[in-house]
Coordinates of C-alpha atoms and ligand atoms in Angstrom, one line a residue:
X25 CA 116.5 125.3 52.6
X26 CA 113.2 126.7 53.3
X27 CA 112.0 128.5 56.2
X28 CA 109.3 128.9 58.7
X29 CA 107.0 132.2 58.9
X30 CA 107.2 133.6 62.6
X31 CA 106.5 136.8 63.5
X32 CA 107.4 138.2 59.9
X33 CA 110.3 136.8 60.3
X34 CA 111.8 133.9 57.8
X35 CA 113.1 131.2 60.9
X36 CA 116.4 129.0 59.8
X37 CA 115.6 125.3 61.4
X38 CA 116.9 124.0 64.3
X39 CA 116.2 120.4 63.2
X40 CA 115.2 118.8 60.0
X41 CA 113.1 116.6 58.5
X42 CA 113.4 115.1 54.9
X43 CA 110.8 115.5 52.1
X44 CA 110.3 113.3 49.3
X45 CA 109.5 113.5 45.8
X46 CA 107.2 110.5 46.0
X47 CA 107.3 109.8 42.1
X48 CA 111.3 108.7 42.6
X49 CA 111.5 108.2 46.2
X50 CA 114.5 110.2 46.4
X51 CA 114.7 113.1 49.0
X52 CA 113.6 116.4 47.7
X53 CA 114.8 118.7 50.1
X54 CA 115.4 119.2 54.1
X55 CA 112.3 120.8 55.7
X56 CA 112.1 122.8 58.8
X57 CA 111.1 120.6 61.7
X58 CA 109.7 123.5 64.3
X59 CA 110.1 123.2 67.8
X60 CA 107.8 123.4 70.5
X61 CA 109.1 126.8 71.5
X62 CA 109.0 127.9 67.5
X63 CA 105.2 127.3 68.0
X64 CA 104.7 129.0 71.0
X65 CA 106.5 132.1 69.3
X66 CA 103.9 131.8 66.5
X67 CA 100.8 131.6 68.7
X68 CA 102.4 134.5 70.5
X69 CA 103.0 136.6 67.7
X70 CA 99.8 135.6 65.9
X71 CA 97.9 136.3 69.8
X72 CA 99.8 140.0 70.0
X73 CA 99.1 140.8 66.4
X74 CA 95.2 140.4 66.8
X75 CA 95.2 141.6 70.7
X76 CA 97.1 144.7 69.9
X77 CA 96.9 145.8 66.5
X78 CA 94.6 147.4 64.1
X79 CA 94.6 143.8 61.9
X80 CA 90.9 143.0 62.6
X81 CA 89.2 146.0 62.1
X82 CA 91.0 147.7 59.7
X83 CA 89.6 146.2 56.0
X84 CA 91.6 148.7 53.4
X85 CA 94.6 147.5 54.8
X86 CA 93.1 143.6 54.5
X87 CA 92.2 144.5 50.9
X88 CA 95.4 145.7 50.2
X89 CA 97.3 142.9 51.7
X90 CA 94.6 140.0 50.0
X91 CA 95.6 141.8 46.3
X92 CA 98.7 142.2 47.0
X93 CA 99.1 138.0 47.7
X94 CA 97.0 137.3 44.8
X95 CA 99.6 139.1 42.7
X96 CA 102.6 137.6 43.9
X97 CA 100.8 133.6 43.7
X98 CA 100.1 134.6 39.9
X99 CA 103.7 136.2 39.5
X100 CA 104.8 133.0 41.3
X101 CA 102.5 130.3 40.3
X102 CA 105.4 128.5 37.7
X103 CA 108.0 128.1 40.6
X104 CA 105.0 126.8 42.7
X105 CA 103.4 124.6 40.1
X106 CA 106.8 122.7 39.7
X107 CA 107.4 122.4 43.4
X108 CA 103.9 121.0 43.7
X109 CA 104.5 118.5 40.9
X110 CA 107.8 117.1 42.8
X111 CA 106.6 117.0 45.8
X112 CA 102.9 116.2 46.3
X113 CA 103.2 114.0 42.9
X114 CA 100.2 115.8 41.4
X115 CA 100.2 115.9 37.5
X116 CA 100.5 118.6 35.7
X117 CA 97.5 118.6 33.9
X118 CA 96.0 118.6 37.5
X119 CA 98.4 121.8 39.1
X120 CA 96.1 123.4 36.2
X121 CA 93.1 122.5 37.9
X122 CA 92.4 121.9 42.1
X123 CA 96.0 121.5 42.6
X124 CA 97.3 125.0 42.0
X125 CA 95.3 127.4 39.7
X126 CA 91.7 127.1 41.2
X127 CA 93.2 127.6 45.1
X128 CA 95.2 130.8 43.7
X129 CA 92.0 132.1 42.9
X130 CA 90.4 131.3 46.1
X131 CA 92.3 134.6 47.4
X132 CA 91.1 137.1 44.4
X133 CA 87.8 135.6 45.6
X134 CA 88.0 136.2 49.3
X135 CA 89.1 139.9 48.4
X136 CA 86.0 140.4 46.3
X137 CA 83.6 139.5 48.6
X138 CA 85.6 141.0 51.5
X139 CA 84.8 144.2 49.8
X140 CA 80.5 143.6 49.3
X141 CA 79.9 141.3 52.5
X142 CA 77.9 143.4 54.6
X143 CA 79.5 143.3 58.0
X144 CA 76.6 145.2 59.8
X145 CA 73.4 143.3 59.9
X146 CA 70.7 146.1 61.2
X147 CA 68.1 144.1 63.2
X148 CA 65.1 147.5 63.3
X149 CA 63.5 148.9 66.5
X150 CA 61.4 146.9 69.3
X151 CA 58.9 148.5 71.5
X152 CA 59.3 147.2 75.5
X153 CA 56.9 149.6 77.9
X154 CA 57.3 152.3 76.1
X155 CA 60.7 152.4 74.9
X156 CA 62.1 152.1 71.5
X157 CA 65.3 149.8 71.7
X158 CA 66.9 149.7 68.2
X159 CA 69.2 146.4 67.6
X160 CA 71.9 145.3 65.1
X161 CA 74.6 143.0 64.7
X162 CA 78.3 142.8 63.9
X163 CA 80.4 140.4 62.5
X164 CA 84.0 140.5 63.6
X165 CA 87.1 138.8 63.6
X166 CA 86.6 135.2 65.6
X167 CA 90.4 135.3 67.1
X168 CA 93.4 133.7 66.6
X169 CA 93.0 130.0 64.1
X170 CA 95.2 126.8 64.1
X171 CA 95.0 126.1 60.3
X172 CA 96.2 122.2 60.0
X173 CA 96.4 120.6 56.8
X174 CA 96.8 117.6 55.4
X175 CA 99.5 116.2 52.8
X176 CA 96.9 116.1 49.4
X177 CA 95.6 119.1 48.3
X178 CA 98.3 121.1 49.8
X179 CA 97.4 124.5 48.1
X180 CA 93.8 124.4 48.3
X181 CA 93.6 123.3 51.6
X182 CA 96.3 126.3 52.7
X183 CA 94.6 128.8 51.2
X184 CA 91.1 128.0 51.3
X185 CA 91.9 128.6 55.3
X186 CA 94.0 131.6 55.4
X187 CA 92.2 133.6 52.3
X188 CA 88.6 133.5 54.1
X189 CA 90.6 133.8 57.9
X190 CA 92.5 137.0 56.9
X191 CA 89.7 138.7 55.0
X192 CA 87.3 138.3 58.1
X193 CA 90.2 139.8 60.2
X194 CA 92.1 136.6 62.0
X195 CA 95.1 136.2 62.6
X196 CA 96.6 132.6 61.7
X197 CA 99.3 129.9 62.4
X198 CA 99.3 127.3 59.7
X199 CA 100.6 123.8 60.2
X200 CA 101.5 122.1 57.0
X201 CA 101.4 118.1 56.4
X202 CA 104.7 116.3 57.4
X203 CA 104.7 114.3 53.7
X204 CA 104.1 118.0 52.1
X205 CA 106.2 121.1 53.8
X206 CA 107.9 122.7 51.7
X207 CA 104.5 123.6 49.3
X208 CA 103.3 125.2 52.5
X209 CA 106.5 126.7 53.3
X210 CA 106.6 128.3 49.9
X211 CA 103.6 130.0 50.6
X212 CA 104.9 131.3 53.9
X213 CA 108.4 132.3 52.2
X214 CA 105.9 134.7 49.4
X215 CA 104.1 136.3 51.9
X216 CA 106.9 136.7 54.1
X217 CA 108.8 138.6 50.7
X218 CA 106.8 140.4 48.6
X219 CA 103.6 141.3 50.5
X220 CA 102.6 143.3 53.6
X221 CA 101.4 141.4 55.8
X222 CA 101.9 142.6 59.5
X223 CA 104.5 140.8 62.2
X224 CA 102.2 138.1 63.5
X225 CA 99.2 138.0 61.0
X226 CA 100.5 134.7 59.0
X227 CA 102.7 132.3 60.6
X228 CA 103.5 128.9 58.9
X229 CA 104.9 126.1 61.0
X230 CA 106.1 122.5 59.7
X231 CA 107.2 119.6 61.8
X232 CA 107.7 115.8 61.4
X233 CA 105.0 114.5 63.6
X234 CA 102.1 115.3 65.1
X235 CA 103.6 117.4 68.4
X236 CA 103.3 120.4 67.0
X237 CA 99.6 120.4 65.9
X238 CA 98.6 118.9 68.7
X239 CA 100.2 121.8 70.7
X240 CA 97.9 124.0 68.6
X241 CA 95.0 122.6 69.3
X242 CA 95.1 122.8 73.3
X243 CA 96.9 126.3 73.3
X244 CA 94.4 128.5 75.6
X245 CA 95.5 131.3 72.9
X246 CA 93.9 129.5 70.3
X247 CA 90.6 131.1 69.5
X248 CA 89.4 128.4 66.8
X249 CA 90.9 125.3 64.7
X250 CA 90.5 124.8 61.4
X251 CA 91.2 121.2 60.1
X252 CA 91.2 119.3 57.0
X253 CA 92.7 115.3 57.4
X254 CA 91.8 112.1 58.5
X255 CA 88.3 111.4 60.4
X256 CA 90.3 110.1 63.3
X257 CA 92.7 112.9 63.5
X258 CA 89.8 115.3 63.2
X259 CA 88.1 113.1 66.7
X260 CA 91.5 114.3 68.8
X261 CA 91.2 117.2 67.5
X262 CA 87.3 117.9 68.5
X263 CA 88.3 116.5 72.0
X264 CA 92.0 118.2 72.9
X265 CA 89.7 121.4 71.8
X266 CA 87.4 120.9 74.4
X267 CA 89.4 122.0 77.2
X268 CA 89.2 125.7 76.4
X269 CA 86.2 125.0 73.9
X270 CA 87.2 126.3 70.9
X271 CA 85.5 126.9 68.1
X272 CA 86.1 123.6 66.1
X273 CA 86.2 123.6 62.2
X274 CA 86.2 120.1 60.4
X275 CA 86.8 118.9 56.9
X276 CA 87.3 115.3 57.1
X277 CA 87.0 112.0 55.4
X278 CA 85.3 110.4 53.1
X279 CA 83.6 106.9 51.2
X280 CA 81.6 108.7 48.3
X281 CA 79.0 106.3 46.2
X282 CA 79.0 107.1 42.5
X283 CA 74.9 105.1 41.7
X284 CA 75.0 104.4 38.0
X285 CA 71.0 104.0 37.6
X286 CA 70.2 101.1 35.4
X287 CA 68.8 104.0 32.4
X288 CA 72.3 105.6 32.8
X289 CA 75.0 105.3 28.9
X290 CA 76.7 102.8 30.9
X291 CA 79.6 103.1 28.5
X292 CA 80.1 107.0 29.3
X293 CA 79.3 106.4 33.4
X294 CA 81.8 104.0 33.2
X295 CA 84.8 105.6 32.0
X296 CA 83.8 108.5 34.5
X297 CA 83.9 106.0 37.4
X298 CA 87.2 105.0 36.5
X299 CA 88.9 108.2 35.6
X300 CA 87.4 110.1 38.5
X301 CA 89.2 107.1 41.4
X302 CA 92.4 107.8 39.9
X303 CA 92.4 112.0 40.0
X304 CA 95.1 112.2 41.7
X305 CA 95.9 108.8 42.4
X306 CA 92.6 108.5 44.6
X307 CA 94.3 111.1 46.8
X308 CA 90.6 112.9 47.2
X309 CA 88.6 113.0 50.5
X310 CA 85.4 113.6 47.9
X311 CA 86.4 111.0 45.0
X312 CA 83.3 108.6 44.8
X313 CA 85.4 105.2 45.6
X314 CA 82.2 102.5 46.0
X315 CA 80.9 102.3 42.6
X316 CA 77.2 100.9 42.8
X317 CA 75.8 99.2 40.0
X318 CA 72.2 97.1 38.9
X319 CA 72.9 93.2 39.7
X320 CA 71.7 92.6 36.4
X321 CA 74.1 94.7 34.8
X322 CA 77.2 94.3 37.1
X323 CA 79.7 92.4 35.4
X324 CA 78.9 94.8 31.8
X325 CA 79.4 97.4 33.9
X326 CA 82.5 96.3 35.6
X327 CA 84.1 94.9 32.0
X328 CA 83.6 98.6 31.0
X329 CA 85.3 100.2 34.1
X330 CA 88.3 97.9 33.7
X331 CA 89.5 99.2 30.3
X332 CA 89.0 102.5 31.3
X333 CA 91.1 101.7 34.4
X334 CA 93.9 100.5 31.9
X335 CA 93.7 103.5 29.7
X336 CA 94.6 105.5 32.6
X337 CA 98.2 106.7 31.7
X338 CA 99.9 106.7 34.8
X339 CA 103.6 107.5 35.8
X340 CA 106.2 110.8 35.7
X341 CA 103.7 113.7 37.2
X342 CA 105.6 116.6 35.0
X343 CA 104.5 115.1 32.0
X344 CA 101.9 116.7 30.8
X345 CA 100.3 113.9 28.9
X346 CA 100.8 112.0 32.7
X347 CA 97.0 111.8 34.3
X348 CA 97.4 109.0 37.4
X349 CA 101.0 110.0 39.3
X350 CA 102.4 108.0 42.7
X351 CA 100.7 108.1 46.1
X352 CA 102.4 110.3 48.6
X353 CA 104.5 107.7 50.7
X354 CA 105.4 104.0 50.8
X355 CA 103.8 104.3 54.2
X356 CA 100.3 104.6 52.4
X357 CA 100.6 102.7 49.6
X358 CA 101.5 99.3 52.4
X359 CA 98.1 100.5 53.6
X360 CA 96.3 100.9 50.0
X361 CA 97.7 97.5 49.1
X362 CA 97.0 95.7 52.5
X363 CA 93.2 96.9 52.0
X364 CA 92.6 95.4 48.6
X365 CA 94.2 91.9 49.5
X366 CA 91.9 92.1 52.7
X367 CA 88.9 93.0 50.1
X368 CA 90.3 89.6 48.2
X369 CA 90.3 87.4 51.3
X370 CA 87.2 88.6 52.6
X371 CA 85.4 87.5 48.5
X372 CA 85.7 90.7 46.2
X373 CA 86.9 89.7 42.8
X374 CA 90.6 91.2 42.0
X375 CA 89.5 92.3 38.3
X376 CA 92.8 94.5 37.4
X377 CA 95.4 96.1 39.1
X378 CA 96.5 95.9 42.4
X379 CA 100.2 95.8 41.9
X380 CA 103.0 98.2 43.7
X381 CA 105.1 99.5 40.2
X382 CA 108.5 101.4 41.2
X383 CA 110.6 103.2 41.8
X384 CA 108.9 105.6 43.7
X385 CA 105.4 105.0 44.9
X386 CA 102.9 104.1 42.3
X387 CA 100.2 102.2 42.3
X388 CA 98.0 100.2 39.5
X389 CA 95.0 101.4 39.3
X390 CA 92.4 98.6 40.6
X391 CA 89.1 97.3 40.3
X392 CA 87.0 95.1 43.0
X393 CA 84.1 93.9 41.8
X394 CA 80.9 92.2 43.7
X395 CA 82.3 94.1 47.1
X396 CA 79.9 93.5 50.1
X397 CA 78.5 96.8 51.4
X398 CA 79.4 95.8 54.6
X399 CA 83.2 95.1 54.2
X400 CA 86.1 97.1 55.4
X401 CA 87.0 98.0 51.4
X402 CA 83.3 99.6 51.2
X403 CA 83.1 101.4 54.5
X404 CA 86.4 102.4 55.3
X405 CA 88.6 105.1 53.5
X406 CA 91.1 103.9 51.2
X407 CA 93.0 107.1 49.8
X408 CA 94.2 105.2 46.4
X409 CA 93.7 104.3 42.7
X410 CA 90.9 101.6 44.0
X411 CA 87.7 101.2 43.2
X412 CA 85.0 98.8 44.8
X413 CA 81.9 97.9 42.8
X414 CA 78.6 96.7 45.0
X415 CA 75.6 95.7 42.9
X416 CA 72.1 97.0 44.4
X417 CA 68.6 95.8 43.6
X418 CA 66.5 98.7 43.2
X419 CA 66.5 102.3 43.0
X420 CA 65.4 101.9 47.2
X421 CA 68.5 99.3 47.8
X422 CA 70.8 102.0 46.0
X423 CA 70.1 105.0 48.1
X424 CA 70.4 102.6 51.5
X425 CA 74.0 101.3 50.5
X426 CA 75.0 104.6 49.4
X427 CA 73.6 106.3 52.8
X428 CA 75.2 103.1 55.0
X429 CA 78.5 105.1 55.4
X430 CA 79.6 107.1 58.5
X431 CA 80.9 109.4 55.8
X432 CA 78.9 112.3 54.1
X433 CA 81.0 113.8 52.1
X434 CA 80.1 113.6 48.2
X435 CA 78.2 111.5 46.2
X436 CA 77.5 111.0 41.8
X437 CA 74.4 109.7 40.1
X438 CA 74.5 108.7 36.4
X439 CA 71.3 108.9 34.3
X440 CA 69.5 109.8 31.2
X441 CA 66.8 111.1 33.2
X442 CA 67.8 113.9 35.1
X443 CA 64.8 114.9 36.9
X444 CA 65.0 110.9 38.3
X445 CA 69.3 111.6 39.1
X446 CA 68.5 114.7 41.0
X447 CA 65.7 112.9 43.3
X448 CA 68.0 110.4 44.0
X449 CA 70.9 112.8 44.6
X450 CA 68.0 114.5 47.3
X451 CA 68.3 111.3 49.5
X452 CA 71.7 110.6 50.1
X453 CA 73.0 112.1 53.1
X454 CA 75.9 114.7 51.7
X455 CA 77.6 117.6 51.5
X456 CA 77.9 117.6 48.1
X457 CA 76.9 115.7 44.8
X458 CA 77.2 115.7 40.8
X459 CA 75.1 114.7 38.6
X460 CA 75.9 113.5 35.3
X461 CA 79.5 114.6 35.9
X462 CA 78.1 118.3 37.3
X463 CA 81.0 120.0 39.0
X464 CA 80.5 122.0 42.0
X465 CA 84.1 122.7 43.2
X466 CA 84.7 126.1 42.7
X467 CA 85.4 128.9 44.9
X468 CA 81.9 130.1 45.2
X469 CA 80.4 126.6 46.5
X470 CA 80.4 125.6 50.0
X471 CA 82.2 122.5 50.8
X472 CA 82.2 120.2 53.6
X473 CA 80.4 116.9 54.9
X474 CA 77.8 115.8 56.6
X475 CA 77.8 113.1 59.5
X476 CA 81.5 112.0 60.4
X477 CA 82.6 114.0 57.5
X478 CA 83.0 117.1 59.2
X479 CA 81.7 120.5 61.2
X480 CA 81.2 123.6 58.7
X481 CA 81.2 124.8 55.2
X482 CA 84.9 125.8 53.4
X483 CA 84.8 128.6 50.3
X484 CA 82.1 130.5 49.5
X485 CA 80.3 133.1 51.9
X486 CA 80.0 130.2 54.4
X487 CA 83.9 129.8 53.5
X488 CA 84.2 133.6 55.1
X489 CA 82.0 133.1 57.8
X490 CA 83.2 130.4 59.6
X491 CA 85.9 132.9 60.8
X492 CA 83.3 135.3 61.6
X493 CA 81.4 136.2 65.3
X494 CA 78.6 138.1 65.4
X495 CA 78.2 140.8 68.2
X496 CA 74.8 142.0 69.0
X497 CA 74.0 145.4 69.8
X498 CA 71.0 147.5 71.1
X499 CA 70.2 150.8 72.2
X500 CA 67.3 152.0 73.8
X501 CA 65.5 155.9 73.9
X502 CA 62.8 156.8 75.7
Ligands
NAD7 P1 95.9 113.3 58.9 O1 94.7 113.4 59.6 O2 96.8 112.1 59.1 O3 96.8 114.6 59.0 C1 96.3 115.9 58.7 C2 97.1 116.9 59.5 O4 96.8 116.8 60.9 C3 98.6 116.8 59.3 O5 99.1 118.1 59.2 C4 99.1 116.2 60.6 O6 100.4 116.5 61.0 C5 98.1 116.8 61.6 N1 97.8 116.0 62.9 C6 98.0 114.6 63.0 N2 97.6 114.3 64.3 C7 97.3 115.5 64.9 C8 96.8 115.8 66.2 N3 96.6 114.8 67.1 N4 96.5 117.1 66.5 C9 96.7 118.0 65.6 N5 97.1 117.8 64.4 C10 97.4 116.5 64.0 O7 95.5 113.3 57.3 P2 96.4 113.0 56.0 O8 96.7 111.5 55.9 O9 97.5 114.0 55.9 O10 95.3 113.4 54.8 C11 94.4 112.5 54.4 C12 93.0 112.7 55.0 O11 92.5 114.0 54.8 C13 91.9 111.8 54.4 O12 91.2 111.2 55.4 C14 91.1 112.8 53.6 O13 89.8 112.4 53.4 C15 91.2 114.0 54.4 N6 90.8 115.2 53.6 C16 89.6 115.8 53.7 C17 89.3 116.9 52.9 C18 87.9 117.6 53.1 O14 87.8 118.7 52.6 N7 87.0 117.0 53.7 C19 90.2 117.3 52.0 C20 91.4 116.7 51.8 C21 91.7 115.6 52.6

């Protein structure tokens, strides 16, 4: 069975928890379920290995550390990319993509700029009566971080926090997802065994419920939380913080618009819509899952959509040919399935899908057609294979439904005209957005939302300074 990461030390359980593997619904393992004293032993160690240790200012040995994990996820990645196909469902074809190979090189990445960023900022000389005062600033380790992640992405959310958090000096406990702890645990169990990492520096807790991250987030020897998950987990979160106001880092959800412009190859933005809401079974906080189409072309559109939808080959995650594979639990696919027959009481059309196939956890992918904007299916995050078509009027009416979300996360604009896509991409109120099928998720792009989408940019320099302070200095000669 696996183990937690405290202290350097690899921690046998005291009580378990099952995993799943949620393509058969069969248990997959036992996983560690950590006790409130386990966590308290990693925020100590993680607390005395910043407080008392050369850790945060000492960037060779960072560097050497950062490579040093880089080699053993590449010499590892096989073992890992199995584990992640029974146990998070992803695909394979997708464990070559944002599920496993992009995240490993998120730490290559962090090493690289560790070793360019320029951690002295020299601010010149100021006169005052006389006297020259010279000023600079430093940027320095921000503490001790709470890394919480959720059950979807479980690589790239892990190391897209504890890459950036160690190369700007921190030390970290990591919480993995209760649906997804033994990926995370892996990752603790590599570090732990083949790289040098100091007692302290990375710590990886799992538990069954909530207890354990919630202890995180109020522990006065918490410097700063870093979350990705749900937009109402990330509200507790911002408000248990608040007691010893910490510094609060937020990746949360999402209700992206995909606006197919009435110039757009319908047949081509089509087939994108559909094949993009079932990447990994619409497990994506930035898949665009309101699909917003010209009245006059809305039921063309939506007959295209649909046979895309049933193209989608969908079932066992380790074949490679697989491209749709089960959602996580049969906890969330009562609540994907409870949303679309609320869509179909409240007057959205049913066009496919829509049907619970076993064993394990799949779900059809699913079309709703002439969705009101103002219904729970278009406003509220549905985390499945389900898309919601909303026809708009005008270019105007477009940008309004798209921007009437308390989400900010992502958006997508389909045209021939690409000067016309990117001013329409300009107005919608988000983090991020492709056009024409662009792709900006890489390690070098910032990532994160706007509005109740989140606090803060992940990857990319603003990845690496989120875990940053900045000290400011002066002297002063006569
Ligand atoms: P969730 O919010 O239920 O749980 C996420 C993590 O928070 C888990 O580890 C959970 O144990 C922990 N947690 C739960 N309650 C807590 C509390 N009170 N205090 C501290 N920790 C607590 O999310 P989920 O269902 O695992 O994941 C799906 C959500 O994640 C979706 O809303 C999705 O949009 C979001 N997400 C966002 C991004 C992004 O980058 N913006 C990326 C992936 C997923």
């Amino acid at each position: 069975m696996k183990r937690l990461l405290i202290d350097g030390q690899l921690v046998e359980a005291e009580k378990t928890f099952p995993s799943l593997n949620p393509a058969t619904g069969e248990v997959l393992d036992q996983a560690p379920d950590a006790t409130a004293a386990q966590a308290e032993a990693a925020v100590t160690a993680a607390r005395r290995a910043f407080d008392t240790t050369n850790w945060s200012t000492d960037v060779p040995q960072r560097l050497r550390c950062l490579e040093q994990l880089d080699r053993v996820l590449n010499e590892h990645k096989e073992e890992l990319r199995e584990l992640t196909i029974a146990e998070v469902g992803a695909p394979r074809m997708l464990t070559h993509g944002p599920q496993l190979d992009e995240p490993v090189k998120l730490v290559r990445y962090y090493a690289d700029l560790l070793r360019e960023y320029p951690l002295t900022e020299d601010l010149g000389d100021i006169e005052i009566r006389g006297r020259r005062h010279h000023r600079w600033v430093e940027k320095e380790a921000g503490g001790v971080v709470a890394a919480i992640i959720p059950y979807n992405y479980p690589n790239q959310l892990a190391l897209a926090k504890l890459a950036p958090a160690l190369a700007a000096g921190c030390t970290v406990v990591l919480k993995g997802a209760p649906d997804t702890p033994l990926t995370t645990l892996a990752l603790g169990e590599l570090i732990a065994e083949h790289t040098d990492f100091p007692p302290g520096v990375v710590n990886v807790l799992t538990s069954s419920g909530a207890d354990v991250g919630e202890l995180l987030t109020k522990h006065p020897d918490i410097d700063m939380i870093t979350f990705t998950g749900s937009t109402a987990t990330g509200r507790r979160i911002m408000e248990a913080a608040s007691a010893t106001v910490k510094k609060v880092f937020l990746e949360l959800g999402g209700k992206s618009a995909m606006i197919i412009l009435d110039d757009a190859d319908f047949q081509s933005a089509s087939m994108f819509a559909a094949f993009t809401i079932c990447s990994h079974a619409g497990q994506g906080c930035a898949l665009t899952s309101r699909l917003l189409v010209p009245r006059e072309h809305h039921d063309t559109i939506v007959e295209m959509v649909a046979a895309g939808l049933e193209r989608v080959s969908y079932g066992d995650p380790a074949d490679p040919k697989t491209f749709m594979g089960p959602l996580i639990s049969a906890r969330q696919r009562d609540k994907v399935d409870g949303m679309v027959q609320r869509a179909v009481a409240a007057g959205a059309k049913l066009v496919t899908g829509g049907k619970k196939v076993d064993p394990g956890f799949f779900y059809t992918p699913t079309l709703l057609s002439g969705v009101d904007p103002s219904s729970e299916i278009a406003q509220d995050e549905v985390f499945g294979p389900v898309l919601a078509v909303i026809p708009y009027d005008d270019e105007d009416d477009a940008v309004r439904i798209a921007n009437d979300s308390v989400f900010g996360l992502s958006g997508a604009v389909q045209s021939r005209d690409q000067e016309r896509a990117i001013a329409v991409a300009r107005r919608i109120r988000t983090g991020t957005f492709s056009i024409n099928g662009g792709n900006y998720f890489s390690q070098d792009v910032p990532f994160g939302g706007y509005k109740q989408s989140g606090v803060g940019r992940e990857s990319g320099v603003p990845g690496l300074e989120e875990f940053l302070e900045r000290k400011a200095f002066a002297t002063v000669t006569p």
